[in-house]
Coordinates of C-alpha atoms in Angstrom, one line a residue:
I1 CA -39.5 120.4 -30.3
R2 CA -36.2 119.4 -28.3
L3 CA -36.5 123.4 -27.4
V4 CA -39.5 123.7 -27.2
E5 CA -40.3 120.7 -24.1
E6 CA -37.2 122.1 -22.8
A7 CA -38.7 125.7 -23.3
E8 CA -41.9 125.0 -21.7
E9 CA -39.9 123.8 -18.3
A10 CA -38.5 127.2 -18.3
R11 CA -40.7 128.7 -15.5
A12 CA -41.7 133.4 -16.1
P13 CA -41.1 134.5 -12.8
T14 CA -44.6 136.1 -12.4
E15 CA -45.3 132.0 -12.0
R16 CA -42.8 131.5 -10.2
F17 CA -44.3 134.3 -8.0
I18 CA -47.6 133.2 -8.0
D19 CA -46.8 129.6 -6.7
R20 CA -44.7 131.1 -3.3
F21 CA -48.1 133.4 -3.0
S22 CA -49.8 129.7 -3.2
R23 CA -48.1 128.5 -1.3
W24 CA -49.0 131.4 2.0
Y25 CA -52.4 131.9 0.2
M26 CA -53.7 127.9 1.3
P27 CA -52.7 127.7 4.6
A28 CA -54.6 131.1 5.0
V29 CA -58.1 130.5 3.4
V30 CA -57.4 126.3 5.7
A31 CA -57.1 128.6 8.7
A32 CA -59.9 131.2 7.4
A33 CA -62.4 128.4 6.8
A34 CA -61.2 126.7 10.5
L35 CA -62.5 130.0 12.2
V36 CA -65.5 130.4 10.2
M37 CA -66.6 126.6 11.0
L38 CA -65.3 126.6 15.4
I39 CA -66.0 130.9 16.0
P40 CA -69.6 131.6 15.6
P41 CA -70.5 128.3 16.8
L42 CA -67.8 128.3 20.2
V43 CA -67.8 132.1 21.0
F44 CA -71.8 133.1 20.0
G45 CA -73.7 129.9 20.1
Q46 CA -74.7 129.6 16.8
D47 CA -75.8 126.7 14.1
W48 CA -72.7 124.0 14.1
G49 CA -74.6 122.8 11.1
T50 CA -74.7 126.2 9.1
W51 CA -71.3 127.3 9.7
V52 CA -69.8 124.0 9.6
Y53 CA -71.4 124.2 5.6
R54 CA -69.8 127.7 5.2
G55 CA -66.7 127.0 6.3
L56 CA -66.5 124.0 3.9
A57 CA -67.9 125.9 1.3
L58 CA -65.4 128.9 1.3
L59 CA -62.5 126.0 1.7
L60 CA -63.5 124.7 -1.8
I61 CA -63.8 128.1 -3.2
G62 CA -60.5 129.6 -2.3
C63 CA -58.3 126.2 -3.6
P64 CA -55.8 128.6 -5.9
C65 CA -56.6 126.0 -9.5
A66 CA -56.5 128.5 -11.2
L67 CA -54.2 130.9 -9.7
V68 CA -51.7 128.2 -10.3
I69 CA -53.0 127.4 -14.1
S70 CA -53.3 130.8 -15.4
V71 CA -49.5 131.6 -16.1
P72 CA -48.3 128.2 -17.7
A73 CA -52.1 127.4 -20.2
A74 CA -50.9 131.1 -21.4
I75 CA -47.0 130.9 -22.2
A76 CA -48.1 127.1 -23.1
S77 CA -50.0 128.8 -25.9
A78 CA -47.5 131.6 -26.4
L79 CA -44.9 129.0 -27.1
S80 CA -47.2 126.7 -29.3
S81 CA -48.2 129.9 -31.7
G82 CA -45.5 131.0 -31.7
A83 CA -43.7 127.3 -32.8
R84 CA -45.8 127.7 -35.8
R85 CA -45.2 131.2 -36.9
G86 CA -41.7 130.3 -36.9
L87 CA -40.6 132.2 -32.7
L88 CA -38.8 130.1 -31.2
L89 CA -39.0 131.3 -27.1
K90 CA -37.1 129.4 -24.6
G91 CA -39.5 129.7 -21.7
G92 CA -41.8 131.8 -19.6
A93 CA -39.3 133.7 -18.6
V94 CA -37.7 134.9 -22.2
I95 CA -41.2 135.4 -23.2
E96 CA -41.3 137.7 -19.3
A97 CA -38.0 139.5 -21.1
A98 CA -38.9 139.8 -24.4
A99 CA -42.7 142.0 -23.3
G100 CA -40.5 144.2 -21.2
V101 CA -38.0 145.5 -24.0
K102 CA -37.4 148.9 -24.5
R103 CA -34.4 148.7 -27.2
I104 CA -32.8 146.2 -29.7
A105 CA -29.0 145.9 -30.9
F106 CA -29.1 144.6 -34.7
D107 CA -25.9 142.3 -36.5
K108 CA -26.0 143.8 -39.3
T109 CA -24.4 141.0 -42.4
G110 CA -26.5 138.2 -42.4
T111 CA -29.0 139.5 -40.1
L112 CA -30.3 143.0 -41.3
T113 CA -28.5 142.4 -44.5
H114 CA -28.7 138.1 -46.8
G115 CA -25.4 137.6 -45.7
K116 CA -25.0 137.1 -49.3
P117 CA -22.7 139.1 -49.8
R118 CA -21.1 139.4 -53.7
V119 CA -17.7 140.7 -54.8
T120 CA -18.4 144.1 -56.5
D121 CA -15.4 145.7 -57.7
L122 CA -11.1 144.4 -57.4
L123 CA -8.9 146.9 -56.9
P124 CA -4.5 145.1 -57.5
A125 CA -2.0 147.5 -56.3
P126 CA 0.4 148.5 -58.8
G127 CA 2.0 145.5 -60.4
V128 CA -0.7 142.4 -59.5
T129 CA -3.6 141.3 -61.6
E130 CA -6.7 140.5 -60.9
P131 CA -6.3 137.2 -61.2
E132 CA -2.9 136.9 -58.9
L133 CA -5.2 139.1 -56.2
L134 CA -8.2 136.6 -56.7
A135 CA -6.3 133.9 -56.6
T136 CA -5.2 134.5 -53.1
A137 CA -7.5 136.5 -51.3
A138 CA -9.1 132.8 -52.5
G139 CA -6.3 131.0 -50.8
V140 CA -6.1 132.4 -47.7
E141 CA -10.7 132.0 -47.6
A142 CA -10.7 128.6 -48.3
G143 CA -12.8 126.8 -45.7
S144 CA -14.1 129.8 -44.2
S145 CA -17.7 129.7 -43.9
H146 CA -18.1 134.0 -43.0
P147 CA -20.4 134.9 -45.1
L148 CA -17.3 137.6 -47.3
A149 CA -15.4 134.8 -47.3
Q150 CA -17.6 132.9 -49.2
A151 CA -18.4 135.7 -51.6
I152 CA -15.1 135.7 -51.8
L153 CA -15.2 132.7 -53.0
R154 CA -18.1 132.2 -55.0
H155 CA -16.8 135.0 -57.3
A156 CA -13.5 133.2 -57.7
R157 CA -14.7 129.9 -59.4
E158 CA -17.1 132.4 -60.8
A159 CA -14.3 134.2 -63.0
G160 CA -12.1 130.0 -63.3
I161 CA -9.9 131.3 -60.7
E162 CA -8.3 128.6 -58.5
A163 CA -7.7 129.2 -55.3
L164 CA -3.9 129.0 -54.4
P165 CA -2.5 126.5 -51.9
A166 CA -3.2 127.7 -47.9
S167 CA -1.7 126.4 -45.1
E168 CA -1.8 127.8 -41.2
A169 CA -5.4 129.6 -41.8
R170 CA -7.2 131.2 -38.7
V171 CA -9.5 133.5 -37.8
L172 CA -8.8 136.9 -36.6
P173 CA -11.9 137.4 -35.0
G174 CA -13.0 141.6 -35.6
K175 CA -10.2 141.9 -38.1
G176 CA -10.6 139.0 -40.9
A177 CA -8.3 136.2 -41.8
E178 CA -4.3 135.2 -42.2
A179 CA -2.9 132.3 -44.1
R180 CA 0.3 130.9 -45.4
V181 CA 0.1 131.1 -48.8
G182 CA 3.3 131.0 -51.4
G183 CA 4.8 130.5 -48.2
A184 CA 4.6 133.7 -46.6
L185 CA 1.7 135.0 -44.8
A186 CA -0.3 136.6 -46.3
W187 CA -4.0 138.7 -44.7
V188 CA -7.4 139.3 -46.0
A189 CA -8.0 142.1 -43.3
S190 CA -10.1 145.3 -42.4
P191 CA -9.0 148.5 -43.5
G192 CA -8.0 149.3 -40.4
H193 CA -6.1 146.6 -39.1
A194 CA -4.6 146.6 -42.4
A195 CA -3.4 150.3 -42.9
A196 CA -2.0 149.6 -39.3
M197 CA 0.5 147.2 -40.5
G198 CA 1.1 149.0 -43.3
G199 CA -1.1 146.7 -45.9
I200 CA -3.3 149.0 -48.3
A201 CA -0.9 151.6 -51.2
P202 CA -1.2 154.9 -50.7
D203 CA -3.2 155.3 -53.9
H204 CA -5.9 153.2 -52.6
A205 CA -6.8 154.9 -49.1
G206 CA -9.3 157.5 -51.7
P207 CA -10.8 154.8 -53.7
A208 CA -11.6 153.0 -50.3
A209 CA -13.6 155.7 -48.7
A210 CA -15.5 156.3 -51.7
L211 CA -16.7 152.4 -52.3
E212 CA -17.2 152.8 -48.3
A213 CA -19.7 155.5 -49.1
E214 CA -21.4 153.3 -50.9
G215 CA -22.7 151.2 -48.8
K216 CA -20.5 148.4 -50.1
T217 CA -18.1 146.3 -47.6
V218 CA -13.6 146.6 -48.4
V219 CA -11.4 143.9 -47.1
A220 CA -7.7 144.8 -47.9
L221 CA -5.6 141.8 -49.5
F222 CA -1.6 142.2 -48.2
R223 CA 1.9 140.0 -47.4
E224 CA 4.2 141.0 -45.7
A225 CA 5.2 144.9 -45.9
Q226 CA 3.0 144.7 -49.1
A227 CA -0.3 145.5 -49.8
L228 CA -1.8 143.7 -53.0
G229 CA -4.8 145.7 -53.5
L230 CA -8.7 146.1 -52.2
I231 CA -11.9 144.4 -52.7
A232 CA -15.4 145.4 -52.8
L233 CA -18.9 143.5 -51.7
R234 CA -21.6 144.9 -51.1
D235 CA -24.6 143.0 -49.0
E236 CA -28.2 144.3 -50.0
P237 CA -30.9 145.0 -46.7
R238 CA -33.5 142.3 -46.3
A239 CA -36.5 143.5 -48.2
D240 CA -38.6 143.8 -45.2
A241 CA -36.1 145.6 -42.6
A242 CA -37.1 149.1 -43.2
E243 CA -40.8 147.7 -42.7
A244 CA -39.8 145.7 -39.3
M245 CA -38.2 149.0 -38.2
R246 CA -40.8 151.6 -38.5
Q247 CA -42.7 148.8 -36.3
L248 CA -40.3 148.5 -33.8
R249 CA -40.5 152.3 -33.8
A250 CA -44.3 152.5 -33.5
M251 CA -43.8 149.9 -30.6
G252 CA -42.1 152.5 -28.9
V253 CA -38.5 149.9 -29.5
A254 CA -35.6 151.8 -30.3
P255 CA -33.6 150.3 -32.9
L256 CA -29.5 150.7 -33.2
I257 CA -26.8 148.9 -35.5
L258 CA -23.9 147.2 -33.8
T259 CA -21.4 146.0 -36.7
G260 CA -17.6 145.1 -37.9
D261 CA -18.3 147.0 -40.4
N262 CA -17.1 150.6 -41.0
P263 CA -18.8 153.7 -40.4
R264 CA -19.5 155.1 -43.7
T265 CA -20.6 151.2 -45.5
A266 CA -22.6 151.2 -41.5
E267 CA -24.4 154.8 -42.3
A268 CA -25.2 153.7 -45.8
I269 CA -27.6 150.8 -44.7
A270 CA -28.2 152.6 -41.2
S271 CA -29.6 155.9 -43.3
G272 CA -31.7 153.8 -45.4
L273 CA -33.6 151.7 -42.5
G274 CA -34.1 155.0 -39.9
M275 CA -31.9 153.5 -37.1
A276 CA -28.7 154.5 -35.7
F277 CA -25.2 152.6 -36.0
R278 CA -22.3 151.8 -33.3
A279 CA -19.5 150.4 -36.7
G280 CA -15.9 149.6 -36.0
M281 CA -17.5 147.3 -33.3
L282 CA -14.7 143.8 -32.2
P283 CA -16.7 140.7 -30.3
E284 CA -15.8 142.5 -27.0
D285 CA -16.9 146.1 -27.9
K286 CA -20.3 144.6 -28.6
L287 CA -20.8 142.6 -25.8
A288 CA -19.4 146.0 -24.0
A289 CA -22.3 147.9 -25.3
I290 CA -24.9 145.8 -24.9
R291 CA -24.0 145.7 -20.9
E292 CA -23.8 149.1 -20.8
M293 CA -27.5 150.0 -22.8
G294 CA -28.6 146.8 -19.7
A295 CA -28.1 149.1 -17.0
S296 CA -31.2 152.0 -18.1
G297 CA -33.7 148.9 -19.2
G298 CA -34.2 144.9 -20.8
V299 CA -32.1 145.2 -23.8
M300 CA -32.6 143.0 -26.6
M301 CA -29.7 141.8 -29.2
I302 CA -30.3 140.5 -32.4
G303 CA -27.3 138.5 -34.6
D304 CA -26.4 134.9 -36.4
G305 CA -22.9 134.9 -36.2
I306 CA -20.1 133.3 -33.6
N307 CA -18.7 137.3 -32.7
D308 CA -22.3 137.6 -32.1
A309 CA -22.7 135.1 -28.9
P310 CA -20.9 136.9 -26.3
A311 CA -23.9 139.9 -26.7
L312 CA -26.5 137.4 -27.4
K313 CA -25.1 135.3 -24.4
Q314 CA -25.7 139.4 -22.1
A315 CA -28.8 140.1 -23.4
S316 CA -31.9 140.6 -21.6
V317 CA -32.9 138.8 -24.4
G318 CA -30.5 136.9 -27.3
V319 CA -32.3 136.1 -30.5
A320 CA -29.9 134.0 -33.3
M321 CA -31.7 133.9 -36.9
G322 CA -32.3 130.4 -38.0
S323 CA -29.1 130.4 -40.5
G324 CA -27.1 131.8 -38.5
T325 CA -23.8 130.0 -36.2
D326 CA -24.9 126.7 -34.4
V327 CA -23.8 128.9 -31.6
A328 CA -25.7 131.6 -32.1
L329 CA -28.7 129.4 -31.8
E330 CA -27.3 128.0 -28.9
T331 CA -26.6 130.3 -27.1
A332 CA -29.8 132.3 -27.9
D333 CA -32.7 132.4 -25.5
A334 CA -34.4 132.4 -28.8
A335 CA -34.2 132.1 -32.8
I336 CA -36.4 133.7 -35.8
L337 CA -36.4 130.4 -37.9
R338 CA -37.5 132.0 -41.0
D339 CA -34.9 135.1 -41.1
R340 CA -37.6 137.5 -41.8
V341 CA -36.0 140.7 -39.5
A342 CA -39.9 141.3 -39.2
D343 CA -39.7 138.6 -36.4
V344 CA -38.7 140.5 -34.3
P345 CA -41.7 143.0 -34.1
A346 CA -43.7 140.1 -34.1
L347 CA -41.8 138.5 -31.5
I348 CA -42.1 141.1 -28.9
R349 CA -46.2 141.6 -29.6
L350 CA -46.3 138.4 -29.0
S351 CA -44.8 138.1 -26.0
R352 CA -46.1 142.0 -25.0
A353 CA -50.0 140.1 -25.6
T354 CA -49.7 136.9 -23.8
M355 CA -48.1 139.0 -20.5
G356 CA -51.8 140.5 -21.3
N357 CA -53.3 137.3 -21.2
I358 CA -51.5 136.3 -17.8
R359 CA -52.3 139.9 -16.9
Q360 CA -56.1 138.5 -17.8
N361 CA -56.0 135.7 -15.7
V362 CA -54.5 136.4 -12.9
G363 CA -57.6 139.2 -12.7
I364 CA -60.3 136.8 -13.8
A365 CA -59.4 134.1 -10.8
L366 CA -58.3 136.3 -8.2
G367 CA -62.0 138.8 -8.9
L368 CA -63.7 135.0 -8.8
K369 CA -62.2 133.9 -5.3
A370 CA -62.8 137.4 -3.9
V371 CA -66.9 137.5 -4.8
F372 CA -67.3 133.8 -3.7
L373 CA -64.9 134.3 -0.8
V374 CA -67.0 137.4 1.2
T375 CA -70.8 135.6 -0.6
S376 CA -69.4 131.4 1.0
V377 CA -69.1 133.3 4.0
L378 CA -72.3 135.7 4.7
G379 CA -74.4 132.6 3.1
I380 CA -75.5 134.1 -0.5
T381 CA -74.2 131.3 -2.0
G382 CA -73.6 127.4 -1.1
L383 CA -71.3 124.9 -1.8
W384 CA -72.6 124.1 -5.2
L385 CA -72.2 127.5 -6.5
A386 CA -68.8 127.4 -5.1
I387 CA -68.0 124.5 -6.8
L388 CA -68.9 125.6 -10.1
A389 CA -67.2 129.1 -9.7
D390 CA -63.8 127.3 -8.7
T391 CA -64.5 125.1 -11.6
G392 CA -65.7 128.1 -13.7
A393 CA -62.8 129.8 -12.6
T394 CA -59.9 127.3 -14.2
V395 CA -61.8 126.7 -17.1
L396 CA -62.4 130.3 -17.9
V397 CA -58.3 131.5 -17.7
T398 CA -57.7 127.2 -19.8
L399 CA -59.9 129.0 -22.6
N400 CA -58.6 132.9 -22.1
A401 CA -54.9 131.0 -22.6
L402 CA -55.9 129.0 -25.2
R403 CA -56.8 132.1 -27.1
L404 CA -53.2 132.7 -27.7
L405 CA -53.4 130.0 -30.2
R406 CA -55.1 131.8 -32.5
F407 CA -53.2 135.1 -32.2
D408 CA -50.6 136.0 -34.9
P409 CA -48.3 138.1 -34.2
T410 CA -46.9 138.5 -38.0
R411 CA -49.7 140.9 -38.4
M412 CA -50.1 143.9 -37.1
A413 CA -53.2 144.9 -35.2
G414 CA -55.4 146.9 -37.7
D415 CA -54.7 143.7 -40.1
R416 CA -56.6 141.1 -37.2
G417 CA -59.8 143.7 -37.1
H418 CA -59.7 144.1 -34.0

């Protein structure tokens, strides 16, 4: 509720433009009304009463009420409509930016996938047992909220294996985690980081690649100069992810995966969803990729973790999954509260419908004014019709904006009977 209230105060660029336009428009109308009242009687000797009456009608019909209310009414309706359906947008500026997005970058884990991976394979190094491998890994990951860490800890609990006591634990962003276990440093890390530190047994390189080709995420457990083994995990794509990508492509939006996972796992997920991908990305790599894409037009970033926060902030529109970290939710411009990937095209659909509604409102307001400004000066319409037109334009744009309350962006256009 607090974020929706704050969002209503964040004004769209179109709204700010109309406010600036109104500051010039109204003095111009007052000046035009004064000229209509004075020039015909003073220069051409015509009746004062007739031209003062027409000048007052012109002044009344020129009132910019309908024009000024046309944007905030549509924005408020859109924010309310989105919030009802689990789409939280933090202001009119976000709606306007989302409507113009042409490319969307997705984080993988917890965004396109459920974020609840499960351990599928344990490959201990020679001389290491599976319980030893799991107990050490659980010790390193104890206290971590990362989905892979939670999966390892959950698997250890289910196997009845207690995590070894650990200290000095810390996260290595984009690489893994380390902790002191049994008096020596131990790491749970990506295969690339582990290989650079000599943490993968020579006979495990092939099996690791094979597991990754199956769409599994592989992490290596090792101590200083001693490989302990590999743990493979699998995180299934969300059920609606493929349909969401189809909708985005139909809307002319190109989806892309940006993930810190390995290329083989990323390819397995991306090929199933029909997406391009970039893998092995650290947080700073995601940030650079978003900056690069943003140089050629509007880009949206969808993520859920601390690692995604910089990219979310850099994107034209950053969108956090509702189950994500507080940092991601606070940094993002919008949030998908129901954790449905199909809500991403719905968010864009709502934004585009809102901008269309705003254009209709501005057209109604300016069109009515243009007609009645001319007819008032020519004496075709009088004060009473000017009052009706001015009030009627305000009512019309308000009613048109309220139509957005019934707009359901989670349904395809064909399902709405249009």
